[in-house]
CSV table of N, CA and C in Angstrom, one decimal:
chain,number,residue,atom,x,y,z
G,29,LEU,N,8.6,18.3,-3.3
G,29,LEU,CA,8.2,16.9,-3.4
G,29,LEU,C,9.3,16.0,-3.9
G,30,LYS,N,10.0,16.5,-4.9
G,30,LYS,CA,11.1,15.7,-5.5
G,30,LYS,C,12.2,15.4,-4.5
G,31,ALA,N,12.5,16.4,-3.8
G,31,ALA,CA,13.6,16.2,-2.8
G,31,ALA,C,13.1,15.3,-1.7
G,32,ALA,N,11.9,15.4,-1.3
G,32,ALA,CA,11.4,14.5,-0.2
G,32,ALA,C,11.4,13.0,-0.8
G,33,TYR,N,10.9,12.9,-2.0
G,33,TYR,CA,10.9,11.5,-2.6
G,33,TYR,C,12.3,10.9,-2.7
G,34,ALA,N,13.2,11.8,-3.1
G,34,ALA,CA,14.6,11.3,-3.2
G,34,ALA,C,15.2,10.9,-1.8
G,35,ALA,N,14.8,11.7,-0.8
G,35,ALA,CA,15.3,11.4,0.6
G,35,ALA,C,14.7,10.0,1.1
G,36,VAL,N,13.4,9.9,0.8
G,36,VAL,CA,12.7,8.6,1.3
G,36,VAL,C,13.3,7.4,0.5
G,37,LYS,N,13.5,7.6,-0.8
G,37,LYS,CA,14.0,6.5,-1.6
G,37,LYS,C,15.4,6.0,-1.0
G,38,GLY,N,16.1,6.9,-0.4
G,38,GLY,CA,17.4,6.6,0.1
G,38,GLY,C,17.4,5.9,1.4
G,39,VAL,N,16.3,5.7,2.0
G,39,VAL,CA,16.2,4.9,3.3
G,39,VAL,C,16.8,3.5,3.1
G,40,LYS,N,16.4,2.8,2.1
G,40,LYS,CA,17.0,1.5,1.7
G,40,LYS,C,16.5,1.2,0.3
G,41,PRO,N,17.3,0.4,-0.4
G,41,PRO,CA,16.9,0.0,-1.7
G,41,PRO,C,15.5,-0.7,-1.8
G,42,GLY,N,14.7,-0.2,-2.7
G,42,GLY,CA,13.3,-0.8,-2.8
G,42,GLY,C,12.3,-0.3,-1.8
G,43,PHE,N,12.7,0.6,-1.0
G,43,PHE,CA,11.8,1.1,0.1
G,43,PHE,C,10.4,1.5,-0.3
G,44,VAL,N,10.4,2.4,-1.3
G,44,VAL,CA,9.1,3.0,-1.8
G,44,VAL,C,8.2,1.8,-2.4
G,45,GLN,N,8.8,1.0,-3.2
G,45,GLN,CA,8.1,-0.1,-3.8
G,45,GLN,C,7.5,-1.0,-2.8
G,46,SER,N,8.3,-1.3,-1.8
G,46,SER,CA,7.9,-2.2,-0.7
G,46,SER,C,6.7,-1.6,0.1
G,47,VAL,N,6.8,-0.4,0.4
G,47,VAL,CA,5.7,0.3,1.2
G,47,VAL,C,4.4,0.3,0.3
G,48,VAL,N,4.6,0.6,-0.9
G,48,VAL,CA,3.4,0.7,-1.8
G,48,VAL,C,2.7,-0.7,-1.9
G,49,GLN,N,3.5,-1.7,-2.0
G,49,GLN,CA,3.0,-3.1,-2.1
G,49,GLN,C,2.3,-3.5,-0.8
G,50,LYS,N,2.8,-3.1,0.3
G,50,LYS,CA,2.2,-3.4,1.6
G,50,LYS,C,0.9,-2.6,1.8
G,51,LEU,N,0.8,-1.4,1.3
G,51,LEU,CA,-0.4,-0.6,1.4
G,51,LEU,C,-1.5,-0.9,0.4
G,52,LEU,N,-1.2,-1.5,-0.7
G,52,LEU,CA,-2.2,-1.7,-1.7
G,52,LEU,C,-3.4,-2.4,-1.3
G,53,PRO,N,-3.3,-3.5,-0.5
G,53,PRO,CA,-4.6,-4.1,0.0
G,53,PRO,C,-5.5,-3.2,0.8
G,54,GLU,N,-4.9,-2.4,1.6
G,54,GLU,CA,-5.7,-1.4,2.4
G,54,GLU,C,-6.3,-0.3,1.6
G,55,PHE,N,-5.5,0.2,0.6
G,55,PHE,CA,-6.0,1.2,-0.3
G,55,PHE,C,-7.2,0.6,-1.1
G,56,ALA,N,-7.0,-0.6,-1.6
G,56,ALA,CA,-8.1,-1.3,-2.4
G,56,ALA,C,-9.4,-1.4,-1.5
G,57,ALA,N,-9.2,-1.8,-0.3
G,57,ALA,CA,-10.4,-1.9,0.6
G,57,ALA,C,-11.1,-0.6,0.8
G,58,LYS,N,-10.3,0.5,0.8
G,58,LYS,CA,-10.9,1.9,1.0
G,58,LYS,C,-11.6,2.3,-0.3
G,59,LEU,N,-11.0,1.9,-1.5
G,59,LEU,CA,-11.5,2.4,-2.8
G,59,LEU,C,-12.7,1.6,-3.2
G,60,ASP,N,-12.8,0.3,-2.9
G,60,ASP,CA,-13.8,-0.5,-3.4
G,60,ASP,C,-15.3,0.0,-3.2
G,61,PRO,N,-15.6,0.5,-2.0
G,61,PRO,CA,-17.0,1.0,-1.8
G,61,PRO,C,-17.3,2.1,-2.8
G,62,VAL,N,-16.4,3.0,-3.0
G,62,VAL,CA,-16.7,4.2,-3.9
G,62,VAL,C,-16.8,3.7,-5.3
G,63,TRP,N,-16.0,2.8,-5.7
G,63,TRP,CA,-16.0,2.2,-7.1
G,63,TRP,C,-17.3,1.5,-7.3
G,64,THR,N,-17.7,0.6,-6.4
G,64,THR,CA,-18.9,-0.2,-6.6
G,64,THR,C,-20.2,0.5,-6.4
G,65,GLU,N,-20.2,1.7,-5.8
G,65,GLU,CA,-21.5,2.4,-5.6
G,65,GLU,C,-21.8,3.3,-6.8
G,66,ALA,N,-20.9,3.4,-7.8
G,66,ALA,CA,-21.1,4.2,-8.9
G,66,ALA,C,-22.3,3.7,-9.7
G,67,PRO,N,-23.1,4.6,-10.1
G,67,PRO,CA,-24.3,4.2,-10.9
G,67,PRO,C,-23.9,3.4,-12.1
G,68,LYS,N,-24.6,2.3,-12.3
G,68,LYS,CA,-24.2,1.4,-13.4
G,68,LYS,C,-24.3,2.1,-14.8
G,69,GLN,N,-25.3,3.0,-15.0
G,69,GLN,CA,-25.4,3.7,-16.3
G,69,GLN,C,-24.3,4.7,-16.5
G,70,ASP,N,-23.7,5.2,-15.4
G,70,ASP,CA,-22.6,6.2,-15.6
G,70,ASP,C,-21.3,5.4,-15.6
G,71,GLN,N,-20.3,6.1,-16.1
G,71,GLN,CA,-19.0,5.5,-16.1
G,71,GLN,C,-18.5,5.6,-14.6
G,72,PRO,N,-18.0,4.5,-14.1
G,72,PRO,CA,-17.4,4.5,-12.7
G,72,PRO,C,-16.3,5.6,-12.6
G,73,VAL,N,-15.6,5.8,-13.6
G,73,VAL,CA,-14.5,6.8,-13.5
G,73,VAL,C,-15.0,8.2,-13.2
G,74,LYS,N,-16.1,8.5,-13.8
G,74,LYS,CA,-16.7,9.9,-13.5
G,74,LYS,C,-17.2,10.0,-12.1
G,75,HIS,N,-17.8,8.9,-11.6
G,75,HIS,CA,-18.2,8.9,-10.2
G,75,HIS,C,-17.0,9.0,-9.2
G,76,PHE,N,-16.0,8.3,-9.6
G,76,PHE,CA,-14.8,8.2,-8.7
G,76,PHE,C,-14.1,9.6,-8.7
G,77,GLU,N,-14.1,10.3,-9.9
G,77,GLU,CA,-13.5,11.6,-9.9
G,77,GLU,C,-14.4,12.6,-9.2
G,78,ALA,N,-15.7,12.4,-9.2
G,78,ALA,CA,-16.6,13.3,-8.5
G,78,ALA,C,-16.5,13.2,-7.0
G,79,GLU,N,-16.0,12.1,-6.6
G,79,GLU,CA,-15.8,11.8,-5.2
G,79,GLU,C,-14.4,12.0,-4.7
G,80,ARG,N,-13.6,12.7,-5.5
G,80,ARG,CA,-12.2,12.8,-5.3
G,80,ARG,C,-11.8,13.2,-3.9
G,81,GLY,N,-12.5,14.1,-3.3
G,81,GLY,CA,-12.2,14.5,-1.9
G,81,GLY,C,-12.4,13.4,-0.9
G,82,ARG,N,-13.5,12.7,-1.0
G,82,ARG,CA,-13.7,11.5,-0.2
G,82,ARG,C,-12.7,10.4,-0.4
G,83,VAL,N,-12.4,10.2,-1.7
G,83,VAL,CA,-11.3,9.2,-2.0
G,83,VAL,C,-10.0,9.6,-1.4
G,84,ALA,N,-9.6,10.8,-1.5
G,84,ALA,CA,-8.3,11.3,-1.0
G,84,ALA,C,-8.3,11.1,0.5
G,85,ASP,N,-9.4,11.4,1.2
G,85,ASP,CA,-9.5,11.2,2.6
G,85,ASP,C,-9.3,9.8,3.0
G,86,GLU,N,-10.0,8.9,2.3
G,86,GLU,CA,-9.9,7.5,2.5
G,86,GLU,C,-8.5,6.9,2.4
G,87,LEU,N,-7.8,7.3,1.3
G,87,LEU,CA,-6.4,6.9,1.1
G,87,LEU,C,-5.5,7.4,2.1
G,88,LEU,N,-5.7,8.7,2.4
G,88,LEU,CA,-4.8,9.3,3.4
G,88,LEU,C,-5.0,8.8,4.8
G,89,SER,N,-6.2,8.3,5.1
G,89,SER,CA,-6.5,7.6,6.4
G,89,SER,C,-5.6,6.4,6.6
G,90,VAL,N,-5.3,5.7,5.5
G,90,VAL,CA,-4.4,4.5,5.6
G,90,VAL,C,-3.0,5.0,5.9
G,91,THR,N,-2.5,5.9,5.2
G,91,THR,CA,-1.1,6.4,5.5
G,91,THR,C,-1.0,7.1,6.8
G,92,ASP,N,-2.0,7.8,7.2
G,92,ASP,CA,-2.0,8.5,8.5
G,92,ASP,C,-1.9,7.5,9.6
G,93,GLY,N,-2.6,6.4,9.4
G,93,GLY,CA,-2.7,5.3,10.5
G,93,GLY,C,-1.4,4.6,10.6
G,94,LYS,N,-0.6,4.6,9.5
G,94,LYS,CA,0.7,3.9,9.5
G,94,LYS,C,1.9,4.7,10.0
G,95,ILE,N,1.9,6.0,9.8
G,95,ILE,CA,3.1,6.8,9.9
G,95,ILE,C,3.7,6.7,11.3
G,96,ASP,N,2.9,6.6,12.4
G,96,ASP,CA,3.5,6.6,13.7
G,96,ASP,C,4.3,5.3,14.0
G,97,GLY,N,4.0,4.3,13.2
G,97,GLY,CA,4.7,3.0,13.4
G,97,GLY,C,5.9,2.9,12.5
G,98,ALA,N,6.2,4.0,11.7
G,98,ALA,CA,7.4,3.9,10.8
G,98,ALA,C,8.6,3.9,11.7
G,99,LYS,N,9.6,3.1,11.2
G,99,LYS,CA,10.9,3.0,12.0
G,99,LYS,C,11.8,4.1,11.7
G,100,SER,N,11.7,4.8,10.5
G,100,SER,CA,12.6,5.8,10.1
G,100,SER,C,12.1,7.2,10.5
G,101,ASP,N,12.9,7.9,11.3
G,101,ASP,CA,12.6,9.3,11.6
G,101,ASP,C,12.5,10.2,10.4
G,102,LEU,N,13.3,9.8,9.4
G,102,LEU,CA,13.3,10.6,8.1
G,102,LEU,C,12.0,10.5,7.5
G,103,VAL,N,11.5,9.2,7.4
G,103,VAL,CA,10.2,9.0,6.8
G,103,VAL,C,9.1,9.7,7.6
G,104,LYS,N,9.1,9.6,8.9
G,104,LYS,CA,8.1,10.2,9.7
G,104,LYS,C,8.1,11.8,9.5
G,105,GLY,N,9.3,12.3,9.6
G,105,GLY,CA,9.4,13.8,9.5
G,105,GLY,C,9.0,14.3,8.1
G,106,THR,N,9.4,13.5,7.0
G,106,THR,CA,9.0,13.9,5.7
G,106,THR,C,7.5,13.8,5.5
G,107,TYR,N,6.9,12.8,6.0
G,107,TYR,CA,5.4,12.6,5.9
G,107,TYR,C,4.7,13.8,6.6
G,108,LYS,N,5.1,14.0,7.8
G,108,LYS,CA,4.4,15.1,8.6
G,108,LYS,C,4.6,16.4,8.0
G,109,LYS,N,5.7,16.7,7.3
G,109,LYS,CA,6.0,17.9,6.7
G,109,LYS,C,5.1,18.1,5.4
G,110,LEU,N,4.9,17.0,4.7
G,110,LEU,CA,4.2,17.1,3.4
G,110,LEU,C,2.7,16.8,3.6
G,111,ARG,N,2.3,16.3,4.7
G,111,ARG,CA,0.9,15.9,4.9
G,111,ARG,C,-0.1,17.0,4.7
G,112,PRO,N,0.2,18.2,5.2
G,112,PRO,CA,-0.8,19.3,5.0
G,112,PRO,C,-1.2,19.5,3.5
G,113,SER,N,-0.3,19.3,2.6
G,113,SER,CA,-0.7,19.5,1.2
G,113,SER,C,-1.0,18.2,0.5
G,114,ALA,N,-1.0,17.1,1.2
G,114,ALA,CA,-1.2,15.8,0.5
G,114,ALA,C,-2.6,15.6,-0.1
G,115,LYS,N,-3.6,16.1,0.5
G,115,LYS,CA,-5.0,15.9,0.0
G,115,LYS,C,-5.1,16.5,-1.4
G,116,LYS,N,-4.6,17.7,-1.5
G,116,LYS,CA,-4.6,18.4,-2.8
G,116,LYS,C,-3.9,17.6,-3.9
G,117,HIS,N,-2.8,17.0,-3.6
G,117,HIS,CA,-2.0,16.2,-4.6
G,117,HIS,C,-2.7,14.9,-4.9
G,118,VAL,N,-3.3,14.3,-3.9
G,118,VAL,CA,-4.1,13.0,-4.2
G,118,VAL,C,-5.3,13.3,-5.0
G,119,GLU,N,-6.0,14.4,-4.7
G,119,GLU,CA,-7.1,14.8,-5.5
G,119,GLU,C,-6.7,15.1,-7.0
G,120,GLU,N,-5.6,15.7,-7.2
G,120,GLU,CA,-5.2,16.1,-8.5
G,120,GLU,C,-4.8,14.8,-9.3
G,121,ALA,N,-4.4,13.7,-8.6
G,121,ALA,CA,-4.1,12.5,-9.3
G,121,ALA,C,-5.3,11.6,-9.6
G,122,MET,N,-6.5,12.0,-9.1
G,122,MET,CA,-7.6,11.2,-9.2
G,122,MET,C,-8.0,10.7,-10.6
G,123,PRO,N,-8.0,11.6,-11.6
G,123,PRO,CA,-8.3,11.1,-12.9
G,123,PRO,C,-7.4,10.0,-13.4
G,124,ARG,N,-6.1,10.1,-13.1
G,124,ARG,CA,-5.2,9.0,-13.5
G,124,ARG,C,-5.4,7.8,-12.7
G,125,LEU,N,-5.7,7.9,-11.4
G,125,LEU,CA,-5.9,6.8,-10.6
G,125,LEU,C,-7.2,6.1,-11.0
G,126,ALA,N,-8.2,6.8,-11.3
G,126,ALA,CA,-9.5,6.2,-11.7
G,126,ALA,C,-9.4,5.5,-13.0
G,127,ARG,N,-8.7,6.0,-14.0
G,127,ARG,CA,-8.4,5.3,-15.2
G,127,ARG,C,-7.6,4.0,-15.0
G,128,LEU,N,-6.6,4.1,-14.2
G,128,LEU,CA,-5.8,2.9,-13.9
G,128,LEU,C,-6.7,1.8,-13.3
G,129,ILE,N,-7.5,2.2,-12.3
G,129,ILE,CA,-8.4,1.2,-11.7
G,129,ILE,C,-9.4,0.6,-12.8
G,130,GLN,N,-9.9,1.5,-13.6
G,130,GLN,CA,-10.9,1.0,-14.6
G,130,GLN,C,-10.2,0.0,-15.6
G,131,LYS,N,-9.0,0.3,-15.9
G,131,LYS,CA,-8.2,-0.5,-16.8
G,131,LYS,C,-8.0,-1.9,-16.2
G,132,HIS,N,-7.8,-2.0,-14.9
G,132,HIS,CA,-7.6,-3.3,-14.3
G,132,HIS,C,-8.7,-4.0,-13.6
G,133,ALA,N,-9.9,-3.2,-13.6
G,133,ALA,CA,-11.0,-3.7,-12.8
G,133,ALA,C,-11.7,-4.9,-13.6
């Protein structure tokens, strides 16, 4: 993962930050239904974490939909190589992501 990240960062200065900023509105649209359906008496973070598989699928649907339009063959190849293990990594990041959203919600 570190080597892939370093390679993608080298595409152009600020590439990763730019891509994340462009994807954030679509990610937010995918995350909002899960966040708002959380039972009000429960902590939304617990609900979000319980739905980690669904959330990972939603987030990855955004990137899956974008990758074919990527201009860089390096980016496409790296994504396709890492995609099979991506869901596991996104699910593992769910507690941190849920707390970040709660902090700014």
